């Protein structure tokens, strides 16, 4: 196993040729002031400008800068995920390559982490982006995500965030889910804090996202909330719902049986009969779906050896270390 260092900075980067040199300078100043053992992992997400050449040059002169270069553009989430995989830091921090995050905030975030949090999220209290296309959708999204996932943050979209190693190593990312890491990680049981950070306008290059991101974020939110609430035991949800429907249907049919057998009335022309039959069939279907989903989950957990728990710390004679990532 590789030696663990103090800090890994993970930077997803796509076509940011003019930002690389100022990024290196600003980060180096901020990081060297901290006098800790750090590495910077830049993931070049299939850039087709001069980004990779410039990163190569930096790697040659500063061995702390690790570069991963994707074969094509896989997206920011994939970049972050690759960085997490490689990271050797006790704390893993993500930051944008375009210098919209302020490297001087790194110290604040680290100090907060040292108070014992698993995740510290930056919160851009004074955002420099346009209101209608950026801040308004983002505000709405933050409210919704906070409400639905139960992890209340003002700024899910801020890339400047720090994660405890165990969180970074265990969170499974795909699609565009990097914005949801604090919510996804809540499944593991995490202490989350947020602190105000500086937001700066982009100086070089252009944003890689348009308004279409808003829709993706909302769709992701539906997926994440489903994942969070129903993931482990889908049967509890489907089963409960199916049983309620099935019970109502059964009650209706029992009532109709009573009408037919005791009151001796004809029930063939009653809409209630249709409804009763429909509800019973639906109820059975939904419970069965729950069972199938449960089986899928079981396969998932067992085939991946995915633990159903996450340990924060162990106080065991001969091993009092903080949980290594192999434990989860
Ligand atoms: N990025 C990336 N892959 C992509 C899109 C963006 O690695 O497909 C990087 C980009 O270089 C930047 C960060 O992700 O470092 C945030 O992107 P951007 O600044 O365009 O987003 P915005 O700040 O406009 O929300
Ligand atoms: Mg940006």
mmCIF file of C-alpha atoms and ligand atoms in Angstrom:
data_model
loop_
_atom_site.group_PDB
_atom_site.id
_atom_site.type_symbol
_atom_site.label_atom_id
_atom_site.label_comp_id
_atom_site.label_asym_id
_atom_site.label_seq_id
_atom_site.Cartn_x
_atom_site.Cartn_y
_atom_site.Cartn_z
ATOM 1 C CA UNK A 1 0.000 0.000 0.000
ATOM 2 C CA UNK A 2 1.256 3.474 -0.850
ATOM 3 C CA UNK A 3 2.214 5.818 1.954
ATOM 4 C CA UNK A 4 -0.502 8.199 3.047
ATOM 5 C CA UNK A 5 0.297 11.905 2.825
ATOM 6 C CA UNK A 6 -1.503 14.947 4.250
ATOM 7 C CA UNK A 7 -3.411 16.288 1.288
ATOM 8 C CA UNK A 8 -4.406 15.373 -2.253
ATOM 9 C CA UNK A 9 -5.806 18.108 -4.446
ATOM 10 C CA UNK A 10 -7.934 16.717 -7.246
ATOM 11 C CA UNK A 11 -8.426 19.009 -10.227
ATOM 12 C CA UNK A 12 -10.616 18.049 -13.206
ATOM 13 C CA UNK A 13 -9.462 20.004 -16.220
ATOM 14 C CA UNK A 14 -10.851 20.352 -19.712
ATOM 15 C CA UNK A 15 -9.431 22.810 -22.218
ATOM 16 C CA UNK A 16 -7.976 25.282 -19.761
ATOM 17 C CA UNK A 17 -4.623 26.010 -21.465
ATOM 18 C CA UNK A 18 -4.406 29.621 -20.319
ATOM 19 C CA UNK A 19 -5.372 28.835 -16.752
ATOM 20 C CA UNK A 20 -2.706 26.237 -16.103
ATOM 21 C CA UNK A 21 0.252 28.473 -15.456
ATOM 22 C CA UNK A 22 -1.579 30.864 -13.081
ATOM 23 C CA UNK A 23 -3.157 27.824 -11.423
ATOM 24 C CA UNK A 24 0.246 26.319 -10.765
ATOM 25 C CA UNK A 25 1.619 29.576 -9.388
ATOM 26 C CA UNK A 26 -1.328 30.390 -7.146
ATOM 27 C CA UNK A 27 -1.677 26.858 -5.832
ATOM 28 C CA UNK A 28 2.019 26.505 -5.138
ATOM 29 C CA UNK A 29 2.062 29.710 -3.099
ATOM 30 C CA UNK A 30 -1.002 28.706 -1.108
ATOM 31 C CA UNK A 31 0.145 25.130 -0.551
ATOM 32 C CA UNK A 32 3.732 25.859 0.350
ATOM 33 C CA UNK A 33 2.535 28.219 3.058
ATOM 34 C CA UNK A 34 0.768 25.307 4.700
ATOM 35 C CA UNK A 35 3.957 23.302 5.137
ATOM 36 C CA UNK A 36 2.367 19.924 4.678
ATOM 37 C CA UNK A 37 2.941 16.956 2.478
ATOM 38 C CA UNK A 38 0.702 17.360 -0.565
ATOM 39 C CA UNK A 39 0.147 16.136 -4.078
ATOM 40 C CA UNK A 40 -1.848 17.689 -6.887
ATOM 41 C CA UNK A 41 -3.664 15.315 -9.213
ATOM 42 C CA UNK A 42 -4.821 16.935 -12.417
ATOM 43 C CA UNK A 43 -7.122 14.942 -14.634
ATOM 44 C CA UNK A 44 -6.931 16.168 -18.176
ATOM 45 C CA UNK A 45 -10.375 15.265 -19.428
ATOM 46 C CA UNK A 46 -9.504 14.813 -23.104
ATOM 47 C CA UNK A 47 -8.541 18.430 -23.766
ATOM 48 C CA UNK A 48 -7.870 19.290 -27.399
ATOM 49 C CA UNK A 49 -5.917 22.477 -26.735
ATOM 50 C CA UNK A 50 -2.412 22.805 -25.327
ATOM 51 C CA UNK A 51 -3.473 21.819 -21.788
ATOM 52 C CA UNK A 52 -1.753 18.445 -21.732
ATOM 53 C CA UNK A 53 1.588 19.778 -22.984
ATOM 54 C CA UNK A 54 1.562 22.434 -20.308
ATOM 55 C CA UNK A 55 0.665 19.917 -17.618
ATOM 56 C CA UNK A 56 3.463 17.668 -18.800
ATOM 57 C CA UNK A 57 5.915 20.514 -18.392
ATOM 58 C CA UNK A 58 4.686 21.132 -14.866
ATOM 59 C CA UNK A 59 4.960 17.457 -13.951
ATOM 60 C CA UNK A 60 8.560 17.467 -15.198
ATOM 61 C CA UNK A 61 9.524 20.308 -12.958
ATOM 62 C CA UNK A 62 7.397 19.527 -9.891
ATOM 63 C CA UNK A 63 7.064 15.856 -8.972
ATOM 64 C CA UNK A 64 4.167 16.599 -6.643
ATOM 65 C CA UNK A 65 1.988 17.257 -9.674
ATOM 66 C CA UNK A 66 0.507 14.004 -11.000
ATOM 67 C CA UNK A 67 -1.238 14.079 -14.335
ATOM 68 C CA UNK A 68 -3.858 11.674 -15.618
ATOM 69 C CA UNK A 69 -4.875 12.133 -19.224
ATOM 70 C CA UNK A 70 -8.170 10.685 -20.422
ATOM 71 C CA UNK A 71 -8.434 9.315 -23.956
ATOM 72 C CA UNK A 72 -11.454 11.491 -24.618
ATOM 73 C CA UNK A 73 -13.749 13.833 -22.735
ATOM 74 C CA UNK A 74 -15.487 11.757 -20.072
ATOM 75 C CA UNK A 75 -16.840 14.611 -17.975
ATOM 76 C CA UNK A 76 -16.016 16.255 -14.681
ATOM 77 C CA UNK A 77 -17.444 13.431 -12.560
ATOM 78 C CA UNK A 78 -15.226 10.843 -14.235
ATOM 79 C CA UNK A 79 -12.232 13.111 -13.698
ATOM 80 C CA UNK A 80 -12.953 13.491 -10.001
ATOM 81 C CA UNK A 81 -13.511 9.764 -9.680
ATOM 82 C CA UNK A 82 -10.130 8.978 -11.286
ATOM 83 C CA UNK A 83 -8.494 11.484 -8.942
ATOM 84 C CA UNK A 84 -10.103 9.878 -5.887
ATOM 85 C CA UNK A 85 -8.831 6.508 -6.982
ATOM 86 C CA UNK A 86 -5.237 7.678 -7.193
ATOM 87 C CA UNK A 87 -5.285 10.016 -4.180
ATOM 88 C CA UNK A 88 -2.841 9.266 -1.387
ATOM 89 C CA UNK A 89 -3.970 12.100 0.873
ATOM 90 C CA UNK A 90 -5.550 11.755 4.291
ATOM 91 C CA UNK A 91 -7.714 14.620 3.114
ATOM 92 C CA UNK A 92 -8.827 14.716 -0.503
ATOM 93 C CA UNK A 93 -9.880 18.093 -1.826
ATOM 94 C CA UNK A 94 -11.432 18.996 -5.168
ATOM 95 C CA UNK A 95 -10.931 22.378 -6.786
ATOM 96 C CA UNK A 96 -11.697 23.816 -10.243
ATOM 97 C CA UNK A 97 -8.930 24.352 -12.755
ATOM 98 C CA UNK A 98 -10.251 27.738 -13.876
ATOM 99 C CA UNK A 99 -9.271 29.517 -10.639
ATOM 100 C CA UNK A 100 -12.865 30.405 -9.833
ATOM 101 C CA UNK A 101 -12.109 28.856 -6.456
ATOM 102 C CA UNK A 102 -9.516 30.746 -4.475
ATOM 103 C CA UNK A 103 -6.477 28.674 -3.445
ATOM 104 C CA UNK A 104 -6.172 30.822 -0.346
ATOM 105 C CA UNK A 105 -9.363 29.167 0.927
ATOM 106 C CA UNK A 106 -7.632 25.781 1.100
ATOM 107 C CA UNK A 107 -6.279 26.585 4.530
ATOM 108 C CA UNK A 108 -9.734 27.450 5.882
ATOM 109 C CA UNK A 109 -11.186 24.240 4.528
ATOM 110 C CA UNK A 110 -8.370 22.183 6.040
ATOM 111 C CA UNK A 111 -8.768 23.875 9.409
ATOM 112 C CA UNK A 112 -12.436 22.988 9.388
ATOM 113 C CA UNK A 113 -11.636 19.382 8.472
ATOM 114 C CA UNK A 114 -9.258 19.257 11.416
ATOM 115 C CA UNK A 115 -12.229 19.909 13.693
ATOM 116 C CA UNK A 116 -13.323 16.377 12.907
ATOM 117 C CA UNK A 117 -15.578 16.632 9.879
ATOM 118 C CA UNK A 118 -15.719 14.063 7.101
ATOM 119 C CA UNK A 119 -16.783 16.549 4.470
ATOM 120 C CA UNK A 120 -16.284 20.302 4.342
ATOM 121 C CA UNK A 121 -18.083 22.080 1.551
ATOM 122 C CA UNK A 122 -17.253 25.496 0.185
ATOM 123 C CA UNK A 123 -20.132 27.945 0.016
ATOM 124 C CA UNK A 124 -19.802 30.769 -2.479
ATOM 125 C CA UNK A 125 -21.583 33.488 -0.565
ATOM 126 C CA UNK A 126 -20.871 36.149 -3.153
ATOM 127 C CA UNK A 127 -21.154 34.510 -6.546
ATOM 128 C CA UNK A 128 -19.923 36.335 -9.585
ATOM 129 C CA UNK A 129 -21.980 34.467 -12.176
ATOM 130 C CA UNK A 130 -25.125 35.745 -13.987
ATOM 131 C CA UNK A 131 -28.299 35.526 -11.935
ATOM 132 C CA UNK A 132 -30.900 33.982 -14.239
ATOM 133 C CA UNK A 133 -28.819 31.403 -16.090
ATOM 134 C CA UNK A 134 -26.658 30.347 -13.154
ATOM 135 C CA UNK A 135 -27.484 31.491 -9.662
ATOM 136 C CA UNK A 136 -31.247 31.081 -9.783
ATOM 137 C CA UNK A 137 -31.240 27.466 -11.049
ATOM 138 C CA UNK A 138 -28.461 26.692 -8.644
ATOM 139 C CA UNK A 139 -30.323 28.184 -5.672
ATOM 140 C CA UNK A 140 -33.421 26.176 -6.521
ATOM 141 C CA UNK A 141 -31.377 23.026 -6.983
ATOM 142 C CA UNK A 142 -29.576 23.481 -3.661
ATOM 143 C CA UNK A 143 -32.864 23.904 -1.805
ATOM 144 C CA UNK A 144 -34.380 20.867 -3.467
ATOM 145 C CA UNK A 145 -31.336 18.648 -3.003
ATOM 146 C CA UNK A 146 -31.068 19.675 0.648
ATOM 147 C CA UNK A 147 -34.734 19.020 1.281
ATOM 148 C CA UNK A 148 -34.925 15.719 -0.548
ATOM 149 C CA UNK A 149 -31.634 14.164 0.511
ATOM 150 C CA UNK A 150 -31.693 15.505 4.065
ATOM 151 C CA UNK A 151 -28.146 16.842 3.753
ATOM 152 C CA UNK A 152 -28.564 20.574 3.976
ATOM 153 C CA UNK A 153 -25.995 22.580 2.016
ATOM 154 C CA UNK A 154 -26.190 26.032 0.472
ATOM 155 C CA UNK A 155 -23.864 25.260 -2.378
ATOM 156 C CA UNK A 156 -23.736 21.738 -3.759
ATOM 157 C CA UNK A 157 -22.281 23.131 -6.977
ATOM 158 C CA UNK A 158 -19.116 24.555 -5.434
ATOM 159 C CA UNK A 159 -16.233 22.329 -6.456
ATOM 160 C CA UNK A 160 -14.047 23.418 -3.544
ATOM 161 C CA UNK A 161 -14.835 20.618 -1.131
ATOM 162 C CA UNK A 162 -12.761 18.398 1.097
ATOM 163 C CA UNK A 163 -13.371 14.762 1.919
ATOM 164 C CA UNK A 164 -11.919 12.438 4.439
ATOM 165 C CA UNK A 165 -9.976 9.711 2.679
ATOM 166 C CA UNK A 166 -12.467 6.996 3.583
ATOM 167 C CA UNK A 167 -15.289 9.005 2.005
ATOM 168 C CA UNK A 168 -13.387 9.719 -1.206
ATOM 169 C CA UNK A 169 -12.369 6.091 -1.545
ATOM 170 C CA UNK A 170 -15.814 4.664 -0.956
ATOM 171 C CA UNK A 171 -18.204 6.913 -2.792
ATOM 172 C CA UNK A 172 -19.247 5.492 -6.162
ATOM 173 C CA UNK A 173 -19.558 8.122 -8.841
ATOM 174 C CA UNK A 174 -21.055 7.929 -12.303
ATOM 175 C CA UNK A 175 -23.031 10.142 -14.656
ATOM 176 C CA UNK A 176 -22.805 13.668 -13.332
ATOM 177 C CA UNK A 177 -23.071 12.776 -9.699
ATOM 178 C CA UNK A 178 -20.022 14.613 -8.371
ATOM 179 C CA UNK A 179 -22.274 17.452 -7.250
ATOM 180 C CA UNK A 180 -24.108 15.038 -4.998
ATOM 181 C CA UNK A 181 -21.176 13.515 -3.149
ATOM 182 C CA UNK A 182 -22.168 14.909 0.274
ATOM 183 C CA UNK A 183 -25.682 13.510 -0.190
ATOM 184 C CA UNK A 184 -24.439 10.172 -1.511
ATOM 185 C CA UNK A 185 -21.932 9.903 1.314
ATOM 186 C CA UNK A 186 -24.661 10.500 3.890
ATOM 187 C CA UNK A 187 -25.470 6.837 3.405
ATOM 188 C CA UNK A 188 -22.132 6.042 5.067
ATOM 189 C CA UNK A 189 -22.814 8.338 8.009
ATOM 190 C CA UNK A 190 -20.774 11.523 7.636
ATOM 191 C CA UNK A 191 -20.257 14.744 9.542
ATOM 192 C CA UNK A 192 -20.664 17.604 7.091
ATOM 193 C CA UNK A 193 -19.771 21.275 7.538
ATOM 194 C CA UNK A 194 -19.743 24.219 5.188
ATOM 195 C CA UNK A 195 -17.722 27.383 5.183
ATOM 196 C CA UNK A 196 -17.966 30.558 3.097
ATOM 197 C CA UNK A 197 -15.411 30.710 0.308
ATOM 198 C CA UNK A 198 -14.428 33.275 -2.237
ATOM 199 C CA UNK A 199 -15.877 33.069 -5.756
ATOM 200 C CA UNK A 200 -13.970 34.698 -8.549
ATOM 201 C CA UNK A 201 -14.896 35.326 -12.160
ATOM 202 C CA UNK A 202 -13.319 33.093 -14.788
ATOM 203 C CA UNK A 203 -10.354 34.910 -16.290
ATOM 204 C CA UNK A 204 -9.429 32.688 -19.238
ATOM 205 C CA UNK A 205 -11.339 30.264 -21.436
ATOM 206 C CA UNK A 206 -15.065 29.640 -21.186
ATOM 207 C CA UNK A 207 -17.462 27.630 -19.055
ATOM 208 C CA UNK A 208 -17.999 24.044 -20.179
ATOM 209 C CA UNK A 209 -21.640 23.975 -19.201
ATOM 210 C CA UNK A 210 -24.825 25.561 -20.511
ATOM 211 C CA UNK A 211 -28.372 25.668 -19.240
ATOM 212 C CA UNK A 212 -28.889 21.974 -20.117
ATOM 213 C CA UNK A 213 -26.962 21.142 -16.972
ATOM 214 C CA UNK A 214 -29.967 22.297 -14.936
ATOM 215 C CA UNK A 215 -32.128 19.510 -16.330
ATOM 216 C CA UNK A 216 -29.469 16.907 -15.732
ATOM 217 C CA UNK A 217 -29.120 18.044 -12.146
ATOM 218 C CA UNK A 218 -32.847 17.656 -11.569
ATOM 219 C CA UNK A 219 -32.888 14.192 -13.122
ATOM 220 C CA UNK A 220 -29.873 13.219 -11.047
ATOM 221 C CA UNK A 221 -31.711 14.424 -7.990
ATOM 222 C CA UNK A 222 -34.565 11.995 -8.651
ATOM 223 C CA UNK A 223 -32.086 9.146 -9.061
ATOM 224 C CA UNK A 224 -30.131 10.092 -5.945
ATOM 225 C CA UNK A 225 -33.170 10.427 -3.736
ATOM 226 C CA UNK A 226 -34.424 7.044 -4.891
ATOM 227 C CA UNK A 227 -31.000 5.566 -4.301
ATOM 228 C CA UNK A 228 -30.759 7.045 -0.823
ATOM 229 C CA UNK A 229 -34.152 6.062 0.478
ATOM 230 C CA UNK A 230 -34.822 2.723 -1.152
ATOM 231 C CA UNK A 231 -31.454 1.357 -1.956
ATOM 232 C CA UNK A 232 -30.847 -1.228 0.723
ATOM 233 C CA UNK A 233 -34.300 -2.696 1.122
ATOM 234 C CA UNK A 234 -36.510 -1.874 -1.845
ATOM 235 C CA UNK A 235 -38.957 -4.448 -0.536
ATOM 236 C CA UNK A 236 -39.796 -2.217 2.414
ATOM 237 C CA UNK A 237 -41.020 0.479 0.076
ATOM 238 C CA UNK A 238 -42.609 -1.554 -2.670
ATOM 239 C CA UNK A 239 -43.911 -4.090 -0.194
ATOM 240 C CA UNK A 240 -45.535 -1.478 2.026
ATOM 241 C CA UNK A 241 -47.166 0.304 -0.858
ATOM 242 C CA UNK A 242 -48.296 -2.913 -2.517
ATOM 243 C CA UNK A 243 -49.772 -4.239 0.691
ATOM 244 C CA UNK A 244 -51.803 -1.098 1.277
ATOM 245 C CA UNK A 245 -53.238 -1.242 -2.238
ATOM 246 C CA UNK A 246 -53.818 -4.978 -2.046
ATOM 247 C CA UNK A 247 -55.595 -4.639 1.308
ATOM 248 C CA UNK A 248 -57.959 -1.979 -0.012
ATOM 249 C CA UNK A 249 -58.709 -4.208 -3.014
ATOM 250 C CA UNK A 250 -59.318 -7.228 -0.807
ATOM 251 C CA UNK A 251 -61.660 -5.223 1.444
ATOM 252 C CA UNK A 252 -63.660 -4.119 -1.595
ATOM 253 C CA UNK A 253 -63.961 -7.680 -2.868
ATOM 254 C CA UNK A 254 -64.981 -8.980 0.555
ATOM 255 C CA UNK A 255 -67.668 -6.320 0.697
ATOM 256 C CA UNK A 256 -68.902 -7.373 -2.745
ATOM 257 C CA UNK A 257 -68.910 -11.039 -1.695
ATOM 258 C CA UNK A 258 -71.089 -10.046 1.231
ATOM 259 C CA UNK A 259 -73.434 -8.163 -1.114
ATOM 260 C CA UNK A 260 -73.675 -11.139 -3.417
ATOM 261 C CA UNK A 261 -73.975 -13.979 -0.892
ATOM 262 C CA UNK A 262 -75.864 -12.353 1.960
ATOM 263 C CA UNK A 263 -77.820 -9.527 0.376
ATOM 264 C CA UNK A 264 -78.299 -11.663 -2.746
ATOM 265 C CA UNK A 265 -77.740 -8.740 -5.090
ATOM 266 C CA UNK A 266 -76.138 -8.829 -8.481
ATOM 267 C CA UNK A 267 -72.579 -7.463 -8.459
ATOM 268 C CA UNK A 268 -71.535 -8.070 -12.076
ATOM 269 C CA UNK A 269 -72.402 -4.519 -13.144
ATOM 270 C CA UNK A 270 -70.631 -2.713 -10.316
ATOM 271 C CA UNK A 271 -67.595 -0.527 -11.114
ATOM 272 C CA UNK A 272 -66.384 -1.337 -7.607
ATOM 273 C CA UNK A 273 -65.764 -4.910 -8.731
ATOM 274 C CA UNK A 274 -63.371 -3.702 -11.417
ATOM 275 C CA UNK A 275 -61.612 -1.474 -8.934
ATOM 276 C CA UNK A 276 -61.299 -4.271 -6.369
ATOM 277 C CA UNK A 277 -59.830 -6.710 -8.861
ATOM 278 C CA UNK A 278 -57.498 -4.052 -10.221
ATOM 279 C CA UNK A 279 -56.175 -3.140 -6.772
ATOM 280 C CA UNK A 280 -55.563 -6.733 -5.752
ATOM 281 C CA UNK A 281 -53.684 -7.473 -8.981
ATOM 282 C CA UNK A 282 -51.697 -4.238 -8.672
ATOM 283 C CA UNK A 283 -50.877 -4.973 -5.048
ATOM 284 C CA UNK A 284 -49.499 -8.397 -5.895
ATOM 285 C CA UNK A 285 -47.521 -6.934 -8.793
ATOM 286 C CA UNK A 286 -45.943 -4.227 -6.677
ATOM 287 C CA UNK A 287 -44.962 -6.589 -3.869
ATOM 288 C CA UNK A 288 -43.426 -8.910 -6.457
ATOM 289 C CA UNK A 289 -41.483 -6.010 -7.991
ATOM 290 C CA UNK A 290 -40.184 -5.279 -4.507
ATOM 291 C CA UNK A 291 -39.026 -8.853 -4.106
ATOM 292 C CA UNK A 292 -37.227 -8.763 -7.437
ATOM 293 C CA UNK A 293 -35.588 -5.437 -6.560
ATOM 294 C CA UNK A 294 -34.533 -6.903 -3.233
ATOM 295 C CA UNK A 295 -32.929 -9.836 -4.990
ATOM 296 C CA UNK A 296 -31.082 -7.484 -7.326
ATOM 297 C CA UNK A 297 -29.755 -5.590 -4.301
ATOM 298 C CA UNK A 298 -28.668 -8.782 -2.659
ATOM 299 C CA UNK A 299 -26.726 -9.802 -5.749
ATOM 300 C CA UNK A 300 -25.216 -6.346 -5.881
ATOM 301 C CA UNK A 301 -23.994 -6.404 -2.297
ATOM 302 C CA UNK A 302 -22.724 -9.941 -2.409
ATOM 303 C CA UNK A 303 -21.019 -9.790 -5.778
ATOM 304 C CA UNK A 304 -19.178 -6.606 -4.888
ATOM 305 C CA UNK A 305 -18.444 -7.618 -1.338
ATOM 306 C CA UNK A 306 -19.970 -4.241 -0.477
ATOM 307 C CA UNK A 307 -20.283 -3.890 3.291
ATOM 308 C CA UNK A 308 -23.633 -2.962 4.769
ATOM 309 C CA UNK A 309 -21.861 -0.749 7.312
ATOM 310 C CA UNK A 310 -19.082 1.803 7.451
ATOM 311 C CA UNK A 311 -16.675 2.068 10.375
ATOM 312 C CA UNK A 312 -15.433 5.442 11.525
ATOM 313 C CA UNK A 313 -12.870 4.278 14.046
ATOM 314 C CA UNK A 314 -11.747 1.084 15.712
ATOM 315 C CA UNK A 315 -10.520 0.753 19.255
ATOM 316 C CA UNK A 316 -9.141 -2.712 19.154
ATOM 317 C CA UNK A 317 -5.986 -3.801 20.931
ATOM 318 C CA UNK A 318 -3.146 -3.867 18.453
ATOM 319 C CA UNK A 319 -5.059 -1.778 15.926
ATOM 320 C CA UNK A 320 -6.282 1.647 16.971
ATOM 321 C CA UNK A 321 -5.858 3.269 13.586
ATOM 322 C CA UNK A 322 -8.601 5.188 11.922
ATOM 323 C CA UNK A 323 -10.526 2.899 9.607
ATOM 324 C CA UNK A 324 -8.494 2.206 6.491
ATOM 325 C CA UNK A 325 -10.383 2.299 3.218
ATOM 326 C CA UNK A 326 -10.324 -1.449 2.963
ATOM 327 C CA UNK A 327 -12.792 -1.626 5.835
ATOM 328 C CA UNK A 328 -15.106 0.910 4.250
HETATM 329 N N1 LIG B 1 -14.368 20.119 -16.603
HETATM 330 C C1 LIG B 1 -13.902 18.848 -16.911
HETATM 331 N N2 LIG B 1 -14.586 18.105 -17.834
HETATM 332 C C2 LIG B 1 -15.707 18.577 -18.472
HETATM 333 C C3 LIG B 1 -16.181 19.865 -18.110
HETATM 334 C C4 LIG B 1 -15.498 20.603 -17.172
HETATM 335 O O1 LIG B 1 -12.899 18.387 -16.357
HETATM 336 O O2 LIG B 1 -16.267 17.864 -19.317
HETATM 337 C C5 LIG B 1 -13.632 20.926 -15.597
HETATM 338 C C6 LIG B 1 -13.283 22.329 -16.032
HETATM 339 O O3 LIG B 1 -12.049 22.385 -16.716
HETATM 340 C C7 LIG B 1 -13.212 23.067 -14.712
HETATM 341 C C8 LIG B 1 -14.287 22.380 -13.890
HETATM 342 O O4 LIG B 1 -14.484 21.112 -14.501
HETATM 343 O O5 LIG B 1 -11.971 22.891 -14.085
HETATM 344 C C9 LIG B 1 -15.585 23.183 -13.842
HETATM 345 O O6 LIG B 1 -16.014 23.475 -15.152
HETATM 346 P P1 LIG B 1 -16.511 24.943 -15.551
HETATM 347 O O7 LIG B 1 -15.619 25.973 -14.987
HETATM 348 O O8 LIG B 1 -16.699 24.958 -17.049
HETATM 349 O O9 LIG B 1 -17.927 24.994 -14.857
HETATM 350 P P2 LIG B 1 -18.609 26.295 -14.204
HETATM 351 O O10 LIG B 1 -17.584 26.918 -13.301
HETATM 352 O O11 LIG B 1 -18.958 27.177 -15.348
HETATM 353 O O12 LIG B 1 -19.783 25.780 -13.469
HETATM 354 MG MG1 LIG B 2 -15.742 27.387 -13.622
#
